[in-house]
Amino acid sequence: MRSTSILLIAVLLIGMSMAAGVPSPKLLSPFQPTCNWSCNAGQINTCCMHLGFRSVVTEFDYIGNGETAEYAYYMKNASLILEEIITKRKYDKSLAPLFEPMTDNFIESKTRRLDITFGLNFVKLFNMDAEKQILEARLELAMDWRDARLVWDKRKFGNVSSIVTTTESIWIPDTCITNTKKLEVVTGQAPQNVRIFSNGSIHMVTAYFTETACSIDANIFPFDKQNCSIPVLSLTYLAKWISLHYRVNTVSSTLVGNGEWLVLNALPIAAKISENLEIGSFLLMIKRVPNFYVYVIALPCFILTSLSIIGMFWSPNHKKEQLAKLSIGLTSLVSLTVLMEMLADAIPKTQAFPLLGIYVVACLGVISMRCDIDFMSIIL
């Protein structure tokens, strides 16, 4: 009696599935509570209607929800690819794709090191603190590497050559930007995405806000140019395991300064510190915009000094005119005091005395010397 009831229920389910256009399920054993029949193309995300240990499988219908057949076809194959490379192959993201037994003489080894390429895509300079020797900037850093465990034959998956997923699914190199006071990932708490290609190559772009140490030479301030290095290296992996490469993917429109500084260029520099450590950097070449200092400090100082010299040296050196000349000189000195205060606020607080400071002090010295001459002429 029980067997007859089960058979009637199965026949009823098959009839309902045929009427709804769903492929007929197989009769399963009471000890097999899984859904194991295929679904229509363009449908993913399995949904099972359970009756005891027997199930009917349906999948999300993209076409029925307003998407195109091409989109549904791609999503089905992308899901199958992700299932193949992660689930079926039992991908372990905690295992690095490195050849650990690599000998120290890796150049002669038939097994290649893992190539990791860094690309600088974008630079936005926010501030240059000359006193603290700190460069504040936003960087977009691309990273490319290859993981042989993520290779698939695109001919078997609808010619899909790449998919996009999150970094939570795969292994990521532990490379980082060093020599920084502060380093933050701009994306915040949102999961970061990577693009995986059919040959196993992986592309990832990360946006950083960084405060990097930068040695500043202010000898020719405000016409100075600075070179700031942003080092990038791996903290864990030895040079015999990985090979680091650097490139700049920027153009002039992606090198953005601020009101005071211009980013002229960015250059990749690779170096090897020791046999076990490779390190590279991106060299930012920046130039100060001197307009403010020229028009607000240097030019008024020049005009004031020129007028003072003309007023104090132009007329004959008569004793009755010495007091008037001294008044002109003292007035000029008071005016230069205001410019000196502005210069003190703007000048970099470094060991080197800058060019603009030397110029203002020279102007102050010329006027002071003439005031001394006039003063001595009056008292004598």
PDB file of C-alpha atoms in Angstrom, residues 13-25 38-41 56-59:
ATOM      1  CA  LEU A  13       4.978  15.122  -9.813  1.00  0.00           C
ATOM      2  CA  ILE A  14       6.161  14.046 -13.262  1.00  0.00           C
ATOM      3  CA  GLY A  15       2.871  15.144 -14.768  1.00  0.00           C
ATOM      4  CA  MET A  16       3.055  18.524 -13.078  1.00  0.00           C
ATOM      5  CA  SER A  17       6.640  19.089 -14.234  1.00  0.00           C
ATOM      6  CA  MET A  18       5.783  18.178 -17.846  1.00  0.00           C
ATOM      7  CA  ALA A  19       2.852  20.586 -17.789  1.00  0.00           C
ATOM      8  CA  ALA A  20       5.102  23.386 -16.490  1.00  0.00           C
ATOM      9  CA  GLY A  21       7.868  22.673 -19.053  1.00  0.00           C
ATOM     10  CA  VAL A  22      10.377  21.432 -16.430  1.00  0.00           C
ATOM     11  CA  PRO A  23      12.460  18.341 -17.266  1.00  0.00           C
ATOM     12  CA  SER A  24      11.223  15.215 -15.520  1.00  0.00           C
ATOM     13  CA  PRO A  25      13.182  14.256 -12.421  1.00  0.00           C
ATOM     14  CA  SER A  38      19.969  18.984 -15.177  1.00  0.00           C
ATOM     15  CA  CYS A  39      18.096  22.231 -15.863  1.00  0.00           C
ATOM     16  CA  ASN A  40      17.475  24.365 -18.906  1.00  0.00           C
ATOM     17  CA  ALA A  41      20.294  26.499 -20.365  1.00  0.00           C
ATOM     18  CA  VAL A  56      12.363  18.860  -8.211  1.00  0.00           C
ATOM     19  CA  VAL A  57      15.067  21.302  -9.416  1.00  0.00           C
ATOM     20  CA  THR A  58      14.366  24.691 -10.976  1.00  0.00           C
ATOM     21  CA  GLU A  59      16.789  27.573 -11.671  1.00  0.00           C
TER      22      GLU A  59
END
